[in-house]
Amino acid sequence: MTILNGKPVYQRITNDIKNKIHKGEMKPSDLLPSENTLAQAYDTSRVTVRKSLQLLEHDGYIYSWPGKGYFVSQPRHDVFTFVYNELGSMHNIDYKEITVIMPDEKIQNAMNLLSQQQVIRLCRVIKQDNEPVALDYKYLLYDKGTPLVEVEMRYAAFPEIVAEKATPFAFHTRMEISAEIANENLMKKLRCTENTALLLIKRYFIDQHDKCIGYGETYTLPAYGCICAQSGYEKD
Amino acid sequence: MTILNGKPVYQRITNDIKNKIHKGEMKPSDLLPSENTLAQAYDTSRVTVRKSLQLLEHDGYIYSWPGKGYFVSQPRHDVFTFVYNELGSMHNIDYKEITVIMPDEKIQNAMNLLSQQQVIRLCRVIKQDNEPVALDYKYLLYDKGTPLVEVEMRYAAFPEIVAEKATPFAFHTRMEISAEIANENLMKKLRCTENTALLLIKRYFIDQHDKCIGYGETYTLPAYGCICAQSGYEKD
DNA sequence: AAGTGGTCTAGACCACTGA
DNA sequence: CAGTGGTCTAGACCACTTG
């Protein structure tokens, strides 16, 4: 009785309202029927109706105004999402070097380091069909206490390396995407000409105390591909 | 009685569990206490506990397995989000041209057009401090029925233009981010040298029938800035 | 069979908005 | 004041997992 056509009641309500919004039958800033009205219309309880409306609210279709009611939102088309898996799976990796260095000013600023603080630098070249497609640098804090060097030797991807030093939920990543012309070092390692535009991805790994515990730079050749992001509202 | 310290019960439960996960007291794939256990522990009802757990589930901290219980998730550090507001606000815009053209093959493929289908092309140069920082092309389907040209004259940003032809929730955007070297046209319009790496942002506006109703290309100078994305779990 | 989460009900009290 | 959403209760039945 509660579940009809294999669909829970709250999903039927959610879908009905979502469809009306998609079709334009309900437009941004329109007022929805009240919880009690919907409960009567669907012959169900207020709790069930609220579950539907909270799903829609969470997905950005509607918002609630206590004392007034629910309204259709202004849609946002400026929020984009993408998945960035570190290059590596499905590719050959040429491990190039792992060194403990005294970082230059650029890295010191990026990681907000004290001077005299050493860092571990990992450099990798990613290959596809035996051609280099990307150059990847990673920088990690070097504390003499822990034998980090051995850890890195596993060629782990960046979030996993960092997660060893912080609990896995306790850090976040900031990414900066830009374009850069290949310099001599990049030309040599990526076997490209001097007129090559590279996609540069910088990543800052920040722990819960706002401390930068890892920094990475990845230079990618145009041939390899691009970052592909999505925005918008999906039907059903 | 239900609300203590100004916080609803369900928020206290949510925060408690979230903190335990952040601190590492609960690790990925750990089993949480059952709904009934939590209800007793917090001296509340199962419904309230479920509200807390569903918030955590929606935020990616835990997942449920019917018949077994709730488990701490493997954290995802590969999903990134950013806000892309079209260049324009806070900048000078040099309107350059608006034309109805027969698109070349590149645009035909991008928009999946039939040959002989004309499109409207808008070209803008965005300036900052009187220096050009970006070049922006927009392509829209041209149907002779509607006086679209007048509509575009308002210099509206892209999602708003497109939303006039589809209901505002009924389309989504795909974005491709890549790097490209300045060609002669770009060098002239952006006043840059031939060795300049530009950030190229392509946008495809897709309606609910998977039809491309708009296409855009934005070339940005390195000096202007970059795309800044975020990933990870926020405390509280 | 006992325990788990998934769905749902029929109430209740509160704070807020608007006539 | 009546109506709205926000929070919460004490039950219920179901399908699923585990012993």
XYZ file of C-alpha atoms (C1' of nucleotides) in Angstrom:
510
model
C 0.000 0.000 0.000
C 2.755 2.427 0.830
C 4.849 1.540 -2.208
C 3.073 1.811 -5.557
C 4.465 0.731 -8.928
C 7.673 -0.273 -7.222
C 8.417 3.344 -6.352
C 8.229 4.806 -2.843
C 5.742 7.629 -2.452
C 8.433 10.191 -1.698
C 10.149 9.428 -5.013
C 6.908 9.875 -6.934
C 6.412 13.286 -5.348
C 10.029 14.263 -6.012
C 9.840 13.197 -9.642
C 6.501 14.905 -10.238
C 7.774 18.236 -8.965
C 11.112 17.861 -10.717
C 9.368 17.203 -14.017
C 7.150 20.246 -13.621
C 10.241 22.364 -13.045
C 12.049 20.828 -16.010
C 9.076 21.404 -18.295
C 8.785 24.981 -17.152
C 5.332 24.472 -15.615
C 6.919 25.787 -12.435
C 9.313 28.674 -12.844
C 11.959 30.165 -10.567
C 10.477 31.986 -7.549
C 7.115 30.218 -7.965
C 5.487 29.140 -4.718
C 4.937 25.408 -4.248
C 1.869 23.901 -2.578
C 2.293 23.673 1.189
C 3.418 20.485 2.902
C -0.092 19.829 4.174
C -1.621 20.414 0.741
C 0.805 17.980 -0.865
C 0.197 15.440 1.896
C -3.525 15.544 1.140
C -2.995 15.491 -2.622
C -0.822 12.390 -2.448
C -2.836 10.872 0.406
C 0.247 10.535 2.553
C 1.749 12.010 5.701
C 3.580 15.268 6.144
C 6.777 13.395 6.994
C 6.806 11.707 3.609
C 6.161 14.973 1.803
C 8.983 16.624 3.750
C 11.380 13.886 2.670
C 10.562 14.636 -0.980
C 10.939 18.367 -0.558
C 14.237 18.051 1.278
C 15.649 15.968 -1.542
C 14.634 18.659 -4.016
C 16.043 21.346 -1.750
C 19.353 19.533 -1.473
C 19.562 19.227 -5.262
C 19.055 22.957 -5.660
C 15.610 22.874 -7.245
C 13.745 24.577 -4.407
C 14.362 26.400 -1.163
C 12.224 26.842 1.918
C 11.284 30.003 3.721
C 9.971 29.205 7.199
C 6.528 30.662 7.727
C 6.002 31.272 3.992
C 6.548 28.093 2.041
C 8.742 26.450 -0.595
C 9.841 28.304 -3.715
C 11.462 27.238 -6.968
C 15.134 28.304 -6.962
C 16.984 30.386 -9.488
C 18.987 27.719 -11.300
C 22.764 27.921 -11.024
C 24.692 27.299 -14.186
C 28.037 28.482 -12.887
C 29.002 25.581 -10.598
C 31.122 22.978 -12.353
C 32.317 19.586 -11.220
C 34.957 17.273 -12.587
C 36.872 14.187 -11.581
C 40.640 14.432 -11.639
C 42.324 11.101 -11.337
C 46.018 11.449 -11.205
C 47.648 10.380 -14.435
C 49.143 6.994 -14.060
C 46.594 4.235 -14.293
C 46.560 2.886 -17.828
C 49.821 4.623 -18.547
C 53.458 3.809 -18.380
C 55.308 5.722 -15.759
C 58.928 6.611 -16.102
C 60.113 7.205 -12.592
C 62.672 9.879 -12.864
C 63.943 10.929 -9.498
C 63.241 11.325 -5.839
C 65.333 13.803 -3.923
C 65.455 15.742 -0.695
C 66.013 19.363 -1.614
C 66.113 22.826 -0.139
C 63.148 24.357 -1.985
C 63.407 27.491 -4.059
C 61.320 30.545 -3.343
C 58.422 29.451 -5.552
C 57.931 26.228 -3.623
C 58.490 27.932 -0.269
C 55.683 30.335 -1.046
C 53.393 27.650 -2.420
C 53.773 25.521 0.700
C 54.146 28.449 3.066
C 57.395 27.016 4.424
C 59.893 28.353 6.864
C 63.247 28.837 5.237
C 65.653 25.990 6.019
C 62.747 23.513 5.826
C 63.712 20.718 3.490
C 61.211 18.976 1.227
C 61.045 15.731 -0.685
C 60.627 16.155 -4.410
C 59.256 13.420 -6.637
C 59.477 13.823 -10.388
C 57.692 11.500 -12.789
C 57.171 11.374 -16.524
C 53.918 9.793 -17.679
C 53.990 8.046 -21.029
C 51.346 6.877 -23.441
C 52.267 4.696 -26.407
C 55.895 5.263 -25.469
C 55.537 9.022 -25.875
C 55.749 11.336 -22.867
C 52.457 13.106 -22.242
C 52.889 14.679 -18.839
C 55.485 15.751 -16.315
C 54.589 15.570 -12.671
C 56.296 17.121 -9.644
C 55.346 16.429 -6.062
C 56.652 18.186 -2.983
C 56.232 16.841 0.531
C 57.422 18.016 3.910
C 60.556 16.168 4.965
C 60.735 15.308 8.623
C 63.808 13.317 9.464
C 61.819 11.272 11.950
C 59.846 9.227 9.452
C 61.370 7.174 6.664
C 59.153 8.814 4.077
C 61.398 8.015 1.177
C 60.487 4.376 1.312
C 56.803 5.225 1.379
C 56.972 7.251 -1.811
C 58.752 4.461 -3.622
C 55.439 2.737 -4.070
C 54.547 5.289 -6.750
C 51.321 6.070 -4.957
C 49.060 8.794 -6.250
C 49.055 12.045 -4.364
C 45.964 11.934 -2.151
C 47.003 8.547 -0.825
C 50.496 9.728 0.004
C 49.145 12.720 1.847
C 46.514 10.635 3.637
C 49.304 8.781 5.381
C 50.263 11.931 7.234
C 46.721 13.075 8.036
C 43.503 11.224 8.696
C 41.901 10.670 5.302
C 38.946 13.009 5.859
C 40.971 15.734 7.522
C 42.422 17.491 4.511
C 41.252 19.142 1.338
C 42.776 20.077 -1.972
C 42.963 23.353 -3.810
C 43.670 23.159 -7.526
C 44.782 25.910 -9.865
C 44.495 25.344 -13.592
C 46.476 27.504 -15.961
C 48.372 27.440 -19.237
C 52.108 27.737 -19.543
C 54.605 27.759 -22.347
C 57.171 24.965 -22.285
C 60.552 26.013 -20.930
C 63.818 24.276 -21.732
C 63.491 21.697 -18.997
C 59.934 20.833 -20.036
C 60.850 20.746 -23.715
C 63.544 18.214 -22.994
C 61.529 15.970 -20.695
C 58.336 16.096 -22.774
C 60.143 16.073 -26.127
C 58.193 19.037 -27.439
C 59.068 22.195 -29.312
C 59.403 25.629 -27.793
C 55.999 26.696 -29.046
C 53.984 24.243 -27.052
C 51.217 25.345 -24.721
C 50.996 23.073 -21.690
C 48.142 22.693 -19.262
C 49.521 23.294 -15.774
C 47.694 21.856 -12.780
C 48.860 22.958 -9.356
C 47.552 21.155 -6.311
C 47.797 22.275 -2.704
C 46.985 19.723 -0.018
C 45.810 21.498 3.114
C 45.248 19.846 6.486
C 42.667 20.807 9.103
C 45.011 23.409 10.591
C 45.325 25.146 7.200
C 48.869 23.912 6.834
C 50.071 22.891 3.385
C 51.289 19.321 3.678
C 51.839 18.685 -0.006
C 52.172 20.541 -3.282
C 52.117 19.252 -6.833
C 52.584 20.534 -10.364
C 51.534 18.575 -13.425
C 52.367 19.759 -16.930
C 50.305 18.074 -19.629
C 50.779 18.085 -23.381
C 47.790 19.262 -25.447
C 47.663 15.913 -27.224
C 46.913 14.067 -24.026
C 43.518 15.586 -23.447
C 41.822 18.192 -21.372
C 39.858 18.647 -18.190
C 36.197 17.963 -18.775
C 33.752 19.491 -16.302
C 29.965 19.359 -15.973
C 27.323 21.747 -14.734
C 23.558 21.652 -14.522
C 20.560 19.658 -13.542
C 20.051 16.045 -14.482
C 16.627 14.627 -15.251
C 15.689 11.828 -12.829
C 13.521 19.814 25.667
C 14.025 18.730 22.100
C 16.504 21.486 21.309
C 19.521 21.695 23.602
C 22.152 24.443 23.611
C 20.397 26.045 20.659
C 21.248 23.059 18.459
C 18.744 20.501 17.229
C 19.461 16.942 18.336
C 20.085 15.729 14.794
C 22.828 18.327 14.329
C 24.541 17.257 17.547
C 24.572 13.656 16.341
C 25.828 14.670 12.903
C 28.614 16.808 14.341
C 29.680 14.170 16.854
C 30.065 11.519 14.177
C 31.695 13.907 11.733
C 34.255 14.907 14.340
C 35.080 11.303 15.106
C 35.685 10.694 11.421
C 37.804 13.825 11.078
C 39.901 12.902 14.080
C 40.417 9.410 12.758
C 38.602 7.769 15.681
C 36.418 6.204 13.010
C 38.198 5.019 9.901
C 36.953 4.101 6.416
C 34.930 0.850 6.357
C 34.333 1.004 10.134
C 30.839 -0.017 11.210
C 28.767 2.658 12.943
C 26.424 1.952 15.852
C 22.966 0.937 14.637
C 20.106 3.409 14.389
C 18.476 1.945 17.481
C 21.700 2.074 19.472
C 22.231 5.707 18.566
C 18.611 6.521 19.374
C 19.108 5.103 22.874
C 22.493 6.742 23.322
C 21.125 10.186 22.469
C 17.791 9.504 24.146
C 15.886 10.323 20.992
C 13.790 8.607 18.333
C 14.948 6.574 15.375
C 13.560 9.182 12.983
C 15.866 11.840 14.406
C 18.872 9.537 14.214
C 18.035 8.699 10.598
C 17.950 12.392 9.729
C 21.497 12.756 11.073
C 22.767 9.691 9.248
C 21.184 10.732 5.975
C 22.905 14.089 6.155
C 26.234 12.328 6.668
C 25.457 9.914 3.860
C 24.635 12.742 1.492
C 27.914 14.471 2.322
C 29.859 11.324 1.511
C 31.029 10.472 5.027
C 29.110 7.216 5.403
C 27.023 4.808 3.376
C 24.310 2.384 4.391
C 23.999 -1.302 3.628
C 20.454 -2.508 4.272
C 20.409 -5.377 6.699
C 23.992 -4.733 7.827
C 24.392 -1.167 8.992
C 26.176 2.089 8.272
C 29.863 2.203 7.354
C 32.411 4.987 7.079
C 33.109 5.704 3.384
C 36.392 5.712 1.571
C 36.999 9.445 1.187
C 37.054 10.792 -2.346
C 39.751 13.291 -3.110
C 39.284 13.281 -6.872
C 36.052 15.255 -7.211
C 36.643 18.954 -7.759
C 34.241 21.853 -7.872
C 34.651 25.394 -9.073
C 32.528 28.398 -9.919
C 32.929 29.835 -13.386
C 31.328 33.207 -13.777
C 31.629 34.437 -17.263
C 34.175 37.195 -17.573
C 32.494 40.518 -17.783
C 31.366 41.768 -14.425
C 33.967 44.161 -13.056
C 35.566 44.397 -16.473
C 35.302 46.573 -19.498
C 33.879 44.824 -22.485
C 34.816 45.753 -26.007
C 31.976 44.511 -28.091
C 33.513 43.482 -31.331
C 30.980 41.919 -33.658
C 27.804 39.951 -33.997
C 27.261 38.115 -37.256
C 25.196 35.385 -38.804
C 27.618 32.970 -40.413
C 27.783 29.608 -42.084
C 29.925 27.749 -39.545
C 33.146 26.024 -40.465
C 33.674 22.343 -39.844
C 35.019 22.813 -36.312
C 31.875 24.562 -35.147
C 29.627 22.183 -37.069
C 31.191 19.267 -35.217
C 31.129 20.996 -31.863
C 27.427 21.782 -32.143
C 26.570 18.671 -34.122
C 24.932 20.745 -36.848
C 23.452 19.822 -40.161
C 25.315 21.455 -42.986
C 23.550 24.557 -44.286
C 22.511 25.423 -40.718
C 23.465 28.998 -40.038
C 24.585 30.193 -36.615
C 24.899 33.506 -34.826
C 28.418 34.337 -33.727
C 29.189 36.810 -30.984
C 32.747 37.936 -30.435
C 33.816 39.963 -27.421
C 37.098 41.223 -26.028
C 37.241 41.548 -22.252
C 39.519 44.235 -20.884
C 41.031 44.938 -17.520
C 42.799 48.226 -16.868
C 42.430 48.991 -20.557
C 44.401 45.869 -21.513
C 42.696 42.936 -23.255
C 42.700 39.832 -21.064
C 40.326 37.476 -22.846
C 38.668 36.796 -26.157
C 35.246 35.230 -26.144
C 33.294 33.581 -28.953
C 29.710 32.437 -28.693
C 27.769 30.419 -31.229
C 24.003 30.076 -31.165
C 21.531 28.379 -33.462
C 19.974 30.858 -35.860
C 16.314 30.314 -36.551
C 14.883 32.945 -38.783
C 11.638 32.883 -36.838
C 12.883 34.652 -33.742
C 14.614 38.024 -33.690
C 17.533 36.667 -31.706
C 19.953 39.350 -32.767
C 18.210 41.919 -30.651
C 18.293 39.587 -27.669
C 22.046 39.161 -27.804
C 22.620 42.879 -27.960
C 22.096 43.030 -24.234
C 25.560 41.514 -23.750
C 24.055 38.862 -21.510
C 26.234 36.092 -20.178
C 25.899 32.731 -21.830
C 23.668 30.712 -19.524
C 21.109 33.479 -19.521
C 21.064 33.702 -23.298
C 20.594 29.983 -23.605
C 17.926 29.921 -20.898
C 15.739 32.015 -23.168
C 15.493 29.142 -25.609
C 15.029 26.394 -23.030
C 13.416 26.316 -19.621
C 16.129 27.325 -17.159
C 16.449 23.913 -15.492
C 16.250 21.923 -18.693
C 19.811 22.179 -19.933
C 23.298 21.488 -18.724
C 26.792 22.564 -19.647
C 29.870 20.603 -20.567
C 33.170 22.414 -20.252
C 36.529 21.463 -21.711
C 39.630 23.167 -20.361
C 42.815 23.074 -22.375
C 45.856 25.136 -23.288
C 46.495 26.593 -26.693
C 49.194 28.657 -28.291
C 48.119 32.054 -29.608
C 47.539 32.127 -33.355
C 47.732 35.264 -35.478
C 44.137 36.263 -34.892
C 44.481 35.830 -31.134
C 47.822 37.632 -31.060
C 46.261 40.626 -32.747
C 43.088 40.772 -30.646
C 44.812 40.068 -27.324
C 47.943 42.088 -28.145
C 50.279 39.272 -27.158
C 53.390 37.700 -28.668
C 53.510 34.450 -30.558
C 54.884 32.571 -27.572
C 51.891 33.012 -25.344
C 50.085 30.073 -23.801
C 46.372 30.762 -23.502
C 43.827 28.980 -21.361
C 41.027 27.805 -23.641
C 37.605 27.124 -22.181
C 35.068 25.479 -24.447
C 31.458 25.283 -23.321
C 28.713 23.161 -24.799
C 25.147 23.939 -23.779
C 23.009 20.823 -24.111
C 19.238 20.732 -23.799
C 17.098 17.883 -22.444
C 17.041 16.190 -25.850
C 20.863 16.124 -25.949
C 20.871 18.796 -28.600
C 23.631 21.387 -28.511
C 21.919 24.764 -28.383
C 24.993 26.868 -27.773
C 28.767 26.692 -27.984
C 31.409 29.013 -26.630
C 35.171 29.440 -26.691
C 37.014 31.716 -24.296
C 40.747 32.374 -24.651
C 42.316 33.859 -21.542
C 45.741 35.412 -21.097
C 47.933 33.905 -18.337
C 48.091 37.270 -16.595
C 44.358 37.315 -16.006
C 44.258 34.387 -13.631
C 43.396 30.755 -13.522
C 40.602 28.393 -12.684
C 40.602 27.602 -8.992
C 38.874 24.388 -7.925
C 38.273 22.750 -4.538
C 38.016 19.198 -3.316
C 37.553 17.572 0.054
C 35.630 17.568 3.263
C 34.901 20.682 5.271
C 34.790 20.657 9.032
C 31.333 21.599 10.399
C 14.862 -15.748 14.765
C 16.964 -11.507 15.819
C 18.904 -7.395 14.141
C 19.495 -4.083 10.437
C 18.094 -0.282 7.478
C 13.847 1.554 4.277
C 9.379 3.308 4.296
C 5.441 5.339 6.428
C 1.801 7.119 9.892
C -0.718 10.261 13.006
C -0.044 12.823 15.998
C 2.633 16.982 18.798
C 4.868 21.650 19.930
C 7.579 25.499 18.330
C 8.875 29.976 15.732
C 7.857 32.546 12.088
C 5.045 35.256 8.383
C 0.928 37.663 6.965
C -3.764 39.298 7.077
C -5.296 34.687 14.173
C -4.664 30.713 10.913
C -1.125 28.884 8.024
C 3.658 27.807 7.158
C 7.876 25.156 7.756
C 11.307 22.995 11.656
C 11.755 19.569 15.006
C 10.473 15.406 17.277
C 7.884 11.074 19.031
C 6.328 6.265 19.388
C 4.795 3.340 17.121
C 4.271 0.072 12.528
C 5.450 -3.218 8.528
C 8.745 -4.605 5.057
C 13.113 -6.746 2.905
C 17.451 -7.912 3.805
C 21.619 -10.046 6.402
C 23.489 -12.998 9.795
C 23.770 -16.705 12.948
